[in-house]
Amino acid sequence: MAITIYDVAEHAGVAPSTVSRYLNGYGVRKKNRSRIEQAIEALGFKQNLIAKGLKRSRLMSIAVIMPNYSIFFMTITDMLERTLAQANYSLLLGNYEDDLTVLQQKLDFAEERFVNGLVLFASRIDAQTVPRLQQYLDKQLPVILVEEEIPGFTTDLVSVDNAHASFRAVEKLILTHHTRIAVVSGDIRRHVFQERLRGYYNAMETYNLSVKPEWIIARGVDAGDYAPLHKLFDLPQPPTAIFATTYHATVGTVIGLHQRHLKIPDDVSLIGFDKFDLIDVIEPPLTLVSQPFEKIAQTVAELLLKRLHGDYADFPQSVTLNTQMLMGESIKTL
Amino acid sequence: MAITIYDVAEHAGVAPSTVSRYLNGYGVRKKNRSRIEQAIEALGFKQNLIAKGLKRSRLMSIAVIMPNYSIFFMTITDMLERTLAQANYSLLLGNYEDDLTVLQQKLDFAEERFVNGLVLFASRIDAQTVPRLQQYLDKQLPVILVEEEIPGFTTDLVSVDNAHASFRAVEKLILTHHTRIAVVSGDIRRHVFQERLRGYYNAMETYNLSVKPEWIIARGVDAGDYAPLHKLFDLPQPPTAIFATTYHATVGTVIGLHQRHLKIPDDVSLIGFDKFDLIDVIEPPLTLVSQPFEKIAQTVAELLLKRLHGDYADFPQSVTLNTQMLMGESIKTL
DNA sequence: TTGTATGCGTTATCAT
DNA sequence: ATGATAACGCATACAA
């Protein structure tokens, strides 16, 4: 078969266990070390991850589980892959389709494959799943939550300042004298979008502006369904500005407005969320709340690696990263 | 530790090897079978994939390697995951960033993890990588290519009728009396886009229409760079129709035309490629060449599973699936 | 068909 | 610091 530590040991004139120790970073006499290194080089030896796994019950892999394969999750995952691959971890991908039953299956699936840890993009995860996740932690399997916390589950979390970012975004509109500001929100059942909506309410309240319920489009502008958006402009006093709290809502709003022959920013001002490639193609350039994807991925990876090394000193960490406001030309000063 | 086949064997009053045989679908006496099943149920036994892997040198996983995490690849991957998970295979994801050096690394990485097979989305893969891929095949590791073949490498391939689909698309424009038809193409270095372009040329030639070189925008309308598109309409005789050969090109073209205040289809007719969710949001509904994602994924999975079962009877298979033309309202009859 | 015994490649325990 | 040896959980050659 392949080259094993026995072959290396023989070639180097030491015992297999010494080779093993060398490979795992234990102390080895200088002379032996160089001989082993030479043998490894000469023979082209590579560790057998399965055999190692059989002892360790871990396969040097990280489960990355998300509610769907959207561009946001995949962007983070992509960056995660680069960092973790360097640390010799592979990614085991899972899509739980926003279904907690499927999530349980994926968690089982991942554990049966002896993953070393879990990165979970949480979406509407409730108490029923918490015990299952707790089992991961109990088995010393780190769980890092991204974007959204899970009520009742204490673990590391990497998220952004959703409420604050939204506050600033809406404030920006208010300071340019907009008072009738509508919101096109992502799925309001998700905590992250509730937070962003909360930022909106806070801003409106802070500046003593009243909010009409009909200004809040709660399910976003999903595939083809921009009727809610149109209703906005059938109001006797239509909004002069829109705050879109997610990428899809942003793009959907742009097209919907276009469809209605409303020009940005002349007829309606817009501030959106998330800068992905397709957004560059929109005219005028949009003013956007931009999430630091690279930084998110980096933070997740660092935190995960730290836990994998057994360092739980600062557990649980909750890292909140700052978003950035990209100034485009989609806001008109009234 | 966990429950092993030894525990099951003891509980069932048989030898461990009998349990193993049962688990692997070999003949077992009826009485023993039911006792084993009962024991498994009672003990909550689950196979240890690592131990199994140590014998088989395979970890019940499939490497899915792609040049980037675009929506096309992820859509297929998503569907692949569902089918393969049912067959107890996990997906090991890799992004080779359109870089053949990285691809080699990913191939090594996957093999070190003892994947059972490989699904490869090929993009501009040349002869230098072929020997490495051939090694996979030589080790009985099936390699299924998706969308694009690799010159000099013989293996299973699942693709769509790119040239034919493009021919029909352009023909559709021609039959509605368009003669000046431009193309916004995906990266022309990729075989798949060359094929689509070929379909265009074929159609034009078939109908005795001449093609001006300046009608061919070869790099697509990438992030923000729609200058090439604008140049089209600075021509003394601008095109009356555009054929966009990829999703990005399609969306980019829509926005670019909008930017230029050209209306679809009144000013310019458009036929694009690929129907993803965001496209639903475009007005008017576009006429599109639609790829059968579900069918592609299904075919890949079936073919892969067949190979994994050791059935190479019809190797190599080249399955070409039919695209569909979705009739929208983006073509004007002149 | 079933049981026994051995090996897959590594790590860990125990001496030395 | 090093070497011999026993696991880890399963599959299989061989014998029965």
XYZ file of N, CA and C in Angstrom, chain B residues 33-262:
690
model
N -30.339 -12.598 11.411
C -30.614 -11.260 10.896
C -31.519 -10.495 11.847
N -32.620 -11.127 12.213
C -33.580 -10.417 13.065
C -32.983 -10.140 14.444
N -32.170 -11.069 14.919
C -31.560 -10.840 16.226
C -30.567 -9.681 16.154
N -29.842 -9.623 15.076
C -28.890 -8.523 14.900
C -29.627 -7.197 14.799
N -30.681 -7.222 13.989
C -31.457 -5.987 13.834
C -31.982 -5.511 15.176
N -32.453 -6.462 15.937
C -32.976 -6.140 17.257
C -31.879 -5.536 18.139
N -30.733 -6.167 18.099
C -29.614 -5.696 18.916
C -29.199 -4.285 18.529
N -29.144 -4.055 17.216
C -28.763 -2.726 16.728
C -29.746 -1.688 17.235
N -31.002 -2.057 17.123
C -32.069 -1.165 17.574
C -31.939 -0.897 19.072
N -31.785 -1.974 19.813
C -31.744 -1.873 21.275
C -30.544 -1.056 21.747
N -29.422 -1.262 21.086
C -28.201 -0.596 21.536
C -27.975 0.761 20.879
N -28.750 1.025 19.858
C -28.546 2.283 19.137
C -27.194 2.311 18.452
N -26.854 1.196 17.878
C -25.549 1.074 17.227
C -25.469 1.891 15.936
N -24.335 2.505 15.740
C -24.063 3.172 14.469
C -22.667 2.808 14.008
N -22.546 2.516 12.744
C -21.245 2.154 12.202
C -20.240 3.262 12.408
N -19.048 2.914 12.686
C -17.966 3.872 12.780
C -17.308 4.015 11.409
N -17.579 5.187 10.815
C -17.102 5.384 9.444
C -15.582 5.410 9.340
N -14.933 5.775 10.418
C -13.472 5.827 10.360
C -12.893 4.427 10.318
N -13.379 3.580 11.210
C -12.869 2.208 11.244
C -13.128 1.524 9.910
N -14.328 1.754 9.417
C -14.670 1.212 8.121
C -13.710 1.765 7.069
N -13.471 3.049 7.198
C -12.605 3.715 6.236
C -11.182 3.185 6.283
N -10.745 2.828 7.446
C -9.374 2.334 7.584
C -9.186 1.051 6.774
N -10.203 0.253 6.730
C -10.143 -0.953 5.912
C -10.284 -0.643 4.434
N -11.227 0.228 4.138
C -11.567 0.469 2.749
C -10.743 1.577 2.087
N -10.058 2.354 2.918
C -9.363 3.533 2.406
C -10.299 4.477 1.664
N -11.461 4.622 2.178
C -12.451 5.540 1.610
C -13.308 6.046 2.758
N -13.700 7.288 2.672
C -14.439 7.864 3.801
C -15.872 8.259 3.467
N -16.450 7.628 2.500
C -17.830 7.937 2.136
C -18.028 9.423 1.892
N -17.139 9.954 1.099
C -17.315 11.367 0.778
C -16.909 11.643 -0.662
N -17.487 12.693 -1.183
C -17.272 13.067 -2.577
C -16.695 14.467 -2.625
N -15.589 14.615 -3.285
C -15.043 15.961 -3.471
C -15.809 16.656 -4.583
N -16.239 17.852 -4.301
C -16.885 18.665 -5.329
C -16.026 19.903 -5.505
N -15.382 19.968 -6.629
C -14.391 21.019 -6.828
C -14.800 21.922 -7.977
N -14.754 23.205 -7.708
C -15.228 24.167 -8.697
C -14.316 25.379 -8.771
N -14.368 26.106 -9.887
C -13.454 27.237 -10.069
C -13.813 28.442 -9.213
N -15.042 28.502 -8.756
C -15.470 29.577 -7.867
C -16.823 29.183 -7.282
N -17.238 29.942 -6.295
C -18.526 29.613 -5.673
C -19.639 30.440 -6.313
N -19.864 30.235 -7.583
C -20.917 31.012 -8.244
C -22.256 30.326 -8.059
N -23.288 31.060 -8.388
C -24.636 30.551 -8.162
C -24.913 29.312 -8.997
N -24.331 29.237 -10.177
C -24.545 28.057 -11.012
C -23.995 26.807 -10.336
N -22.759 26.880 -9.920
C -22.139 25.717 -9.291
C -22.826 25.360 -7.982
N -23.176 26.382 -7.224
C -23.761 26.105 -5.921
C -25.158 25.508 -6.045
N -25.869 25.927 -7.070
C -27.201 25.367 -7.275
C -27.097 23.869 -7.539
N -26.187 23.509 -8.400
C -25.984 22.098 -8.699
C -25.502 21.359 -7.447
N -24.545 21.965 -6.767
C -23.973 21.336 -5.575
C -25.044 21.083 -4.521
N -25.893 22.056 -4.361
C -26.984 21.935 -3.394
C -27.822 20.693 -3.683
N -28.207 20.552 -4.937
C -29.033 19.400 -5.301
C -28.262 18.095 -5.170
N -27.001 18.166 -5.514
C -26.128 17.009 -5.391
C -26.078 16.548 -3.936
N -25.972 17.512 -3.052
C -25.862 17.193 -1.631
C -27.050 16.353 -1.172
N -28.239 16.786 -1.588
C -29.438 16.069 -1.132
C -29.417 14.606 -1.564
N -29.078 14.382 -2.815
C -29.081 13.011 -3.319
C -27.966 12.181 -2.691
N -26.788 12.749 -2.638
C -25.647 11.972 -2.164
C -25.713 11.724 -0.663
N -26.296 12.671 0.061
C -26.428 12.462 1.501
C -27.309 11.245 1.760
N -28.298 11.061 0.906
C -29.175 9.898 1.058
C -28.413 8.598 0.878
N -27.406 8.645 0.034
C -26.582 7.461 -0.167
C -25.429 7.450 0.833
N -25.532 8.329 1.824
C -24.566 8.383 2.928
C -23.199 8.954 2.547
N -23.163 9.711 1.484
C -21.921 10.376 1.120
C -21.963 11.833 1.568
N -20.845 12.285 2.062
C -20.750 13.702 2.396
C -20.007 14.419 1.273
N -20.170 15.733 1.245
C -19.493 16.519 0.223
C -18.304 17.244 0.810
N -17.198 17.109 0.131
C -15.994 17.849 0.516
C -15.806 18.938 -0.520
N -16.061 20.186 -0.115
C -16.096 21.270 -1.082
C -14.742 21.925 -1.300
N -14.463 22.248 -2.520
C -13.221 22.948 -2.815
C -13.378 23.968 -3.932
N -12.774 25.112 -3.714
C -12.793 26.187 -4.703
C -11.372 26.373 -5.199
N -11.158 26.158 -6.478
C -9.775 26.267 -6.947
C -9.463 27.618 -7.581
N -10.390 28.519 -7.448
C -10.154 29.921 -7.826
C -9.640 30.070 -9.249
N -10.098 29.185 -10.109
C -9.717 29.261 -11.516
C -8.198 29.214 -11.694
N -7.546 28.572 -10.770
C -6.085 28.524 -10.777
C -5.650 27.061 -10.735
N -4.949 26.636 -11.767
C -4.622 25.213 -11.882
C -3.668 24.734 -10.794
N -2.885 25.639 -10.264
C -2.018 25.255 -9.145
C -2.857 24.941 -7.922
N -3.812 25.802 -7.681
C -4.711 25.551 -6.551
C -5.498 24.271 -6.789
N -5.878 24.058 -8.043
C -6.617 22.829 -8.353
C -5.812 21.602 -7.949
N -4.541 21.603 -8.291
C -3.686 20.473 -7.913
C -3.700 20.286 -6.399
N -3.589 21.380 -5.689
C -3.620 21.296 -4.223
C -4.921 20.686 -3.734
N -6.009 21.135 -4.334
C -7.317 20.628 -3.905
C -7.440 19.141 -4.207
N -6.877 18.740 -5.328
C -6.934 17.325 -5.682
C -6.133 16.494 -4.691
N -4.983 17.013 -4.305
C -4.182 16.338 -3.282
C -4.956 16.281 -1.967
N -5.451 17.426 -1.607
C -6.191 17.572 -0.353
C -7.326 16.555 -0.275
N -8.070 16.458 -1.355
C -9.211 15.537 -1.386
C -8.741 14.094 -1.300
N -7.668 13.802 -1.993
C -7.211 12.419 -2.004
C -6.650 12.017 -0.641
N -5.977 12.948 0.000
C -5.471 12.666 1.350
C -6.612 12.398 2.323
N -7.768 12.909 1.958
C -8.937 12.679 2.805
C -9.748 11.471 2.350
N -9.190 10.729 1.435
C -9.783 9.469 1.009
C -11.218 9.613 0.510
N -11.422 10.577 -0.354
C -12.743 10.706 -0.960
C -13.004 9.499 -1.853
N -14.261 9.231 -2.077
C -14.641 8.094 -2.917
C -14.757 8.470 -4.383
N -14.858 9.769 -4.624
C -15.023 10.184 -6.001
C -14.939 11.686 -6.114
N -15.011 12.143 -7.352
C -14.795 13.567 -7.601
C -15.807 14.084 -8.622
N -16.426 15.179 -8.255
C -17.239 15.913 -9.226
C -16.491 17.193 -9.518
N -16.155 17.373 -10.769
C -15.310 18.513 -11.113
C -15.995 19.439 -12.105
N -16.148 20.672 -11.693
C -16.613 21.702 -12.611
C -15.374 22.272 -13.284
N -15.179 21.881 -14.500
C -13.939 22.248 -15.177
C -14.026 23.647 -15.760
N -12.952 24.374 -15.572
C -12.856 25.678 -16.207
C -11.429 25.881 -16.650
N -11.238 25.913 -17.931
C -9.905 26.171 -18.489
C -8.849 25.233 -17.928
N -9.187 23.967 -17.853
C -8.218 22.985 -17.384
C -7.474 22.420 -18.585
N -6.185 22.486 -18.543
C -5.414 22.059 -19.706
C -4.626 20.780 -19.426
N -3.753 20.465 -20.365
C -3.037 19.190 -20.339
C -2.234 18.973 -19.065
N -1.755 20.020 -18.456
C -0.882 19.852 -17.302
C -1.594 19.162 -16.138
N -2.916 19.311 -16.098
C -3.667 18.720 -14.990
C -4.150 17.304 -15.297
N -4.152 16.957 -16.569
C -4.713 15.672 -16.973
C -4.070 14.467 -16.275
N -2.749 14.407 -16.203
C -2.140 13.234 -15.548
C -2.606 13.078 -14.103
N -2.733 14.197 -13.426
C -3.180 14.148 -12.032
C -4.601 13.584 -11.946
N -5.441 14.002 -12.868
C -6.815 13.500 -12.878
C -6.837 12.027 -13.255
N -5.952 11.687 -14.168
C -5.878 10.294 -14.593
C -5.535 9.393 -13.411
N -4.740 9.913 -12.500
C -4.399 9.138 -11.297
C -5.649 8.773 -10.506
N -6.563 9.710 -10.451
C -7.828 9.415 -9.777
C -8.469 8.180 -10.407
N -8.624 8.235 -11.709
C -9.263 7.119 -12.409
C -8.494 5.824 -12.194
N -7.187 5.917 -12.252
C -6.364 4.721 -12.097
C -6.576 4.068 -10.735
N -6.903 4.890 -9.760
C -7.157 4.348 -8.424
C -8.625 4.006 -8.222
N -9.324 3.889 -9.321
C -10.744 3.544 -9.262
C -11.585 4.628 -8.611
N -11.076 5.836 -8.609
C -11.871 6.938 -8.084
C -12.581 7.615 -9.245
N -13.885 7.471 -9.314
C -14.618 8.060 -10.432
C -14.501 9.580 -10.469
N -14.367 10.098 -11.649
C -14.344 11.543 -11.849
C -15.461 11.896 -12.814
N -16.389 12.720 -12.349
C -17.465 13.160 -13.228
C -17.263 14.635 -13.536
N -17.208 14.928 -14.795
C -17.054 16.314 -15.229
C -18.429 16.934 -15.450
N -18.563 18.177 -15.037
C -19.829 18.855 -15.254
C -19.625 20.080 -16.123
N -20.491 20.223 -17.058
C -20.582 21.404 -17.917
C -19.542 21.456 -19.013
N -18.350 21.001 -18.717
C -17.272 21.247 -19.650
C -16.287 20.085 -19.672
N -15.926 19.666 -20.860
C -14.962 18.576 -20.943
C -13.535 19.098 -20.783
N -12.609 18.167 -20.650
C -11.198 18.524 -20.573
C -10.479 17.820 -21.713
N -9.861 18.586 -22.595
C -9.200 17.981 -23.755
C -8.163 16.952 -23.310
N -8.235 15.782 -23.898
C -7.241 14.765 -23.596
C -7.531 13.939 -22.365
N -8.657 14.202 -21.737
C -9.006 13.435 -20.534
C -10.344 12.728 -20.742
N -10.294 11.421 -20.673
C -11.476 10.631 -20.972
C -12.182 10.188 -19.706
N -13.345 10.742 -19.463
C -14.127 10.323 -18.311
C -15.586 10.698 -18.535
N -16.421 10.458 -17.547
C -17.831 10.785 -17.695
C -18.041 12.289 -17.711
N -19.023 12.689 -18.474
C -19.291 14.118 -18.625
C -20.791 14.363 -18.661
N -21.209 15.354 -17.921
C -22.607 15.788 -17.997
C -22.620 17.251 -18.406
N -23.225 17.525 -19.528
C -23.249 18.908 -19.999
C -24.577 19.193 -20.687
N -24.713 20.377 -21.190
C -25.932 20.718 -21.925
C -25.585 21.059 -23.365
N -26.600 21.144 -24.157
C -26.431 21.375 -25.595
C -26.131 22.847 -25.881
N -24.991 23.284 -25.428
C -24.665 24.711 -25.501
C -24.764 25.305 -26.900
N -24.104 24.663 -27.828
C -24.086 25.217 -29.180
C -25.492 25.217 -29.776
N -26.171 24.109 -29.596
C -27.518 23.995 -30.150
C -28.472 25.001 -29.514
N -28.401 25.107 -28.203
C -29.262 26.047 -27.493
C -29.011 27.470 -27.984
N -27.742 27.773 -28.160
C -27.392 29.113 -28.615
C -27.874 29.334 -30.040
N -27.727 28.303 -30.831
C -28.224 28.395 -32.202
C -29.706 28.758 -32.200
N -30.439 28.012 -31.426
C -31.894 28.247 -31.380
C -32.231 29.635 -30.850
N -31.489 30.049 -29.861
C -31.746 31.365 -29.274
C -31.539 32.462 -30.317
N -30.427 32.367 -31.001
C -30.112 33.383 -31.999
C -31.077 33.275 -33.177
N -31.398 32.040 -33.512
C -32.359 31.822 -34.589
C -33.685 32.497 -34.266
N -34.051 32.392 -33.010
C -35.292 33.029 -32.564
C -35.266 34.533 -32.862
N -34.127 35.126 -32.603
C -33.975 36.556 -32.886
C -34.032 36.820 -34.387
N -33.379 35.943 -35.118
C -33.340 36.122 -36.576
C -34.736 35.999 -37.178
N -35.474 35.056 -36.672
C -36.818 34.814 -37.208
C -37.782 35.946 -36.855
N -37.400 36.724 -35.853
C -38.205 37.918 -35.584
C -37.572 39.130 -36.267
N -36.784 38.812 -37.299
C -36.256 39.803 -38.236
C -35.109 40.666 -37.724
N -34.449 40.208 -36.679
C -33.247 40.914 -36.261
C -32.081 40.457 -37.133
N -31.235 41.384 -37.484
C -30.066 41.022 -38.294
C -28.783 41.488 -37.634
N -28.872 42.577 -36.894
C -27.687 43.052 -36.165
C -27.803 42.564 -34.721
N -27.167 41.423 -34.475
C -27.290 40.773 -33.168
C -25.931 40.734 -32.478
N -25.866 41.331 -31.322
C -24.609 41.354 -30.563
C -24.598 40.226 -29.543
N -23.413 39.927 -29.066
C -23.267 38.878 -28.059
C -22.525 39.437 -26.844
N -23.091 39.221 -25.679
C -22.329 39.481 -24.459
C -21.998 38.113 -23.888
N -20.740 37.765 -23.975
C -20.319 36.393 -23.683
C -19.649 36.277 -22.319
N -19.700 35.098 -21.778
C -18.881 34.789 -20.612
C -17.429 34.658 -21.065
N -16.555 34.506 -20.131
C -15.125 34.394 -20.397
C -14.827 33.453 -21.563
N -14.360 34.047 -22.634
C -14.205 33.314 -23.886
C -13.121 32.250 -23.814
N -12.318 32.293 -22.766
C -11.302 31.250 -22.619
C -11.919 29.941 -22.169
N -13.162 30.010 -21.729
C -13.797 28.779 -21.283
C -14.529 28.102 -22.431
N -14.341 26.819 -22.501
C -14.897 26.028 -23.580
C -16.405 26.207 -23.706
N -17.083 26.241 -22.575
C -18.540 26.314 -22.608
C -19.004 27.590 -23.305
N -18.277 28.663 -23.118
C -18.700 29.915 -23.740
C -18.272 29.979 -25.202
N -17.209 29.271 -25.502
C -16.843 29.140 -26.911
C -17.942 28.397 -27.666
N -18.469 27.383 -27.025
C -19.545 26.602 -27.639
C -20.780 27.471 -27.899
N -21.089 28.264 -26.902
C -22.273 29.110 -27.056
C -22.057 30.132 -28.156
N -20.843 30.612 -28.225
C -20.524 31.566 -29.283
C -20.588 30.886 -30.651
N -20.150 29.650 -30.659
C -20.186 28.887 -31.902
C -21.625 28.754 -32.400
N -22.516 28.506 -31.467
C -23.926 28.410 -31.828
C -24.406 29.694 -32.476
N -23.948 30.793 -31.932
C -24.299 32.099 -32.492
C -23.800 32.239 -33.923
N -22.518 31.930 -34.119
C -21.934 32.052 -35.461
C -22.657 31.137 -36.445
N -22.920 29.938 -36.001
C -23.630 28.990 -36.861
C -24.967 29.544 -37.315
N -25.681 30.098 -36.374
C -27.008 30.622 -36.706
C -26.891 31.770 -37.702
N -25.969 32.660 -37.413
C -25.805 33.815 -38.300
C -25.436 33.351 -39.711
N -24.552 32.372 -39.755
C -24.099 31.882 -41.042
C -25.234 31.167 -41.775
N -25.944 30.377 -41.022
C -27.051 29.636 -41.619
C -28.050 30.562 -42.299
N -28.240 31.707 -41.689
C -29.213 32.650 -42.254
C -28.542 33.747 -43.070
N -27.299 33.480 -43.444
C -26.575 34.413 -44.306
C -26.453 35.820 -43.748
N -26.291 35.886 -42.447
C -26.106 37.203 -41.852
C -24.628 37.390 -41.530
N -24.153 38.576 -41.796
C -22.747 38.810 -41.484
C -22.617 39.276 -40.041
N -21.449 38.982 -39.498
C -21.186 39.324 -38.106
C -20.072 40.351 -38.048
N -20.322 41.437 -37.375
C -19.253 42.417 -37.187
C -18.503 42.082 -35.900
N -17.183 42.099 -35.962
C -16.369 41.746 -34.790
C -16.738 42.586 -33.568
N -17.093 43.834 -33.813
C -17.366 44.713 -32.669
C -18.669 44.359 -31.960
N -19.404 43.408 -32.515
C -20.633 42.971 -31.840
C -20.364 41.959 -30.734
N -19.172 41.461 -30.740
C -18.869 40.394 -29.791
C -18.150 40.959 -28.563
N -18.848 40.995 -27.474
C -18.223 41.423 -26.220
C -17.798 40.170 -25.488
N -16.486 39.965 -25.479
C -16.015 38.627 -25.142
C -15.849 38.386 -23.654
N -15.722 39.407 -22.864
C -15.455 39.137 -21.455
C -16.680 39.292 -20.571
N -17.813 39.442 -21.190
C -19.020 39.565 -20.392
C -19.113 40.934 -19.782
N -20.246 41.230 -19.196
C -20.371 42.493 -18.495
C -20.087 42.199 -17.035
N -18.836 42.367 -16.694
C -18.426 42.060 -15.336
C -18.714 43.240 -14.436
N -18.449 42.994 -13.204
C -18.662 43.983 -12.158
C -18.338 45.399 -12.623
N -19.378 46.132 -12.913
C -19.165 47.552 -13.139
C -18.638 47.949 -14.500
N -18.104 47.005 -15.219
C -17.483 47.388 -16.486
C -18.420 47.178 -17.664
N -19.332 48.114 -17.842
C -20.235 47.952 -18.986
C -19.909 48.935 -20.097
N -18.699 49.438 -20.063
C -18.256 50.300 -21.155
C -18.374 49.595 -22.508
N -17.949 48.332 -22.576
C -18.048 47.624 -23.861
C -19.478 47.596 -24.383
N -20.407 47.467 -23.469
C -21.811 47.433 -23.860
C -22.207 48.778 -24.458
N -21.746 49.826 -23.820
C -22.101 51.160 -24.308
C -21.532 51.426 -25.684
N -20.342 50.919 -25.899
C -19.702 51.114 -27.202
C -20.566 50.573 -28.330
N -21.247 49.502 -28.000
C -22.133 48.871 -28.968
C -23.115 49.884 -29.541
N -23.560 50.774 -28.673
C -24.618 51.687 -29.091
C -24.077 53.034 -29.548
N -22.759 53.089 -29.602
C -22.141 54.240 -30.238
C -21.859 53.947 -31.704
N -22.073 52.715 -32.094
C -21.851 52.341 -33.491
C -22.866 53.063 -34.374
N -22.460 53.345 -35.600
C -23.401 53.983 -36.535
C -24.645 53.113 -36.733
N -24.412 51.821 -36.769
C -25.536 50.889 -36.905
C -25.564 49.990 -35.678
N -26.122 50.448 -34.595
C -26.100 49.638 -33.379
C -26.946 48.382 -33.544
N -26.637 47.369 -32.784
C -27.418 46.136 -32.852
C -28.849 46.368 -32.375
N -29.726 45.531 -32.860
C -31.127 45.637 -32.420
C -31.448 44.548 -31.409
N -30.505 43.620 -31.254
C -30.751 42.528 -30.306
C -29.441 42.078 -29.689
N -29.556 41.533 -28.484
C -28.379 41.030 -27.777
C -28.639 39.614 -27.288
N -27.608 38.797 -27.447
C -27.639 37.447 -26.901
C -26.587 37.381 -25.803
N -27.053 37.167 -24.565
C -26.124 37.101 -23.433
C -25.950 35.646 -23.039
N -24.710 35.191 -22.976
C -24.488 33.744 -22.863
C -24.249 33.258 -21.442
N -24.449 34.102 -20.459
C -24.324 33.636 -19.092
C -25.156 34.516 -18.167
N -25.392 34.016 -17.008
C -26.257 34.713 -16.058
C -25.767 36.125 -15.767
N -24.498 36.206 -15.428
C -23.936 37.518 -15.124
C -24.057 38.461 -16.305
N -23.756 37.956 -17.475
C -23.846 38.771 -18.678
C -25.284 39.255 -18.872
N -26.221 38.370 -18.581
C -27.623 38.715 -18.779
C -28.046 39.847 -17.848
N -27.778 39.646 -16.574
C -28.172 40.677 -15.613
C -27.417 41.971 -15.897
N -26.144 41.844 -16.163
C -25.339 43.019 -16.467
C -25.889 43.777 -17.660
N -26.292 43.036 -18.655
C -26.826 43.678 -19.847
C -28.123 44.426 -19.538
N -28.952 43.818 -18.756
C -30.222 44.465 -18.398
C -29.954 45.812 -17.729
N -29.065 45.777 -16.758
C -28.784 47.012 -16.029
C -28.092 48.022 -16.946
N -27.158 47.526 -17.736
C -26.444 48.420 -18.642
C -27.383 49.110 -19.621
N -28.327 48.368 -20.125
C -29.279 48.949 -21.069
C -30.150 49.984 -20.362
N -30.551 49.637 -19.199
C -31.359 50.541 -18.388
C -30.606 51.846 -18.168
N -29.364 51.696 -17.842
C -28.486 52.823 -17.600
C -28.402 53.742 -18.818
N -28.422 53.127 -19.941
C -28.312 53.862 -21.207
C -29.690 54.329 -21.671
N -30.680 54.079 -20.850
C -32.072 54.441 -21.166
C -32.592 53.741 -22.401
N -32.139 52.551 -22.593
C -32.666 51.740 -23.694
C -33.663 50.757 -23.113
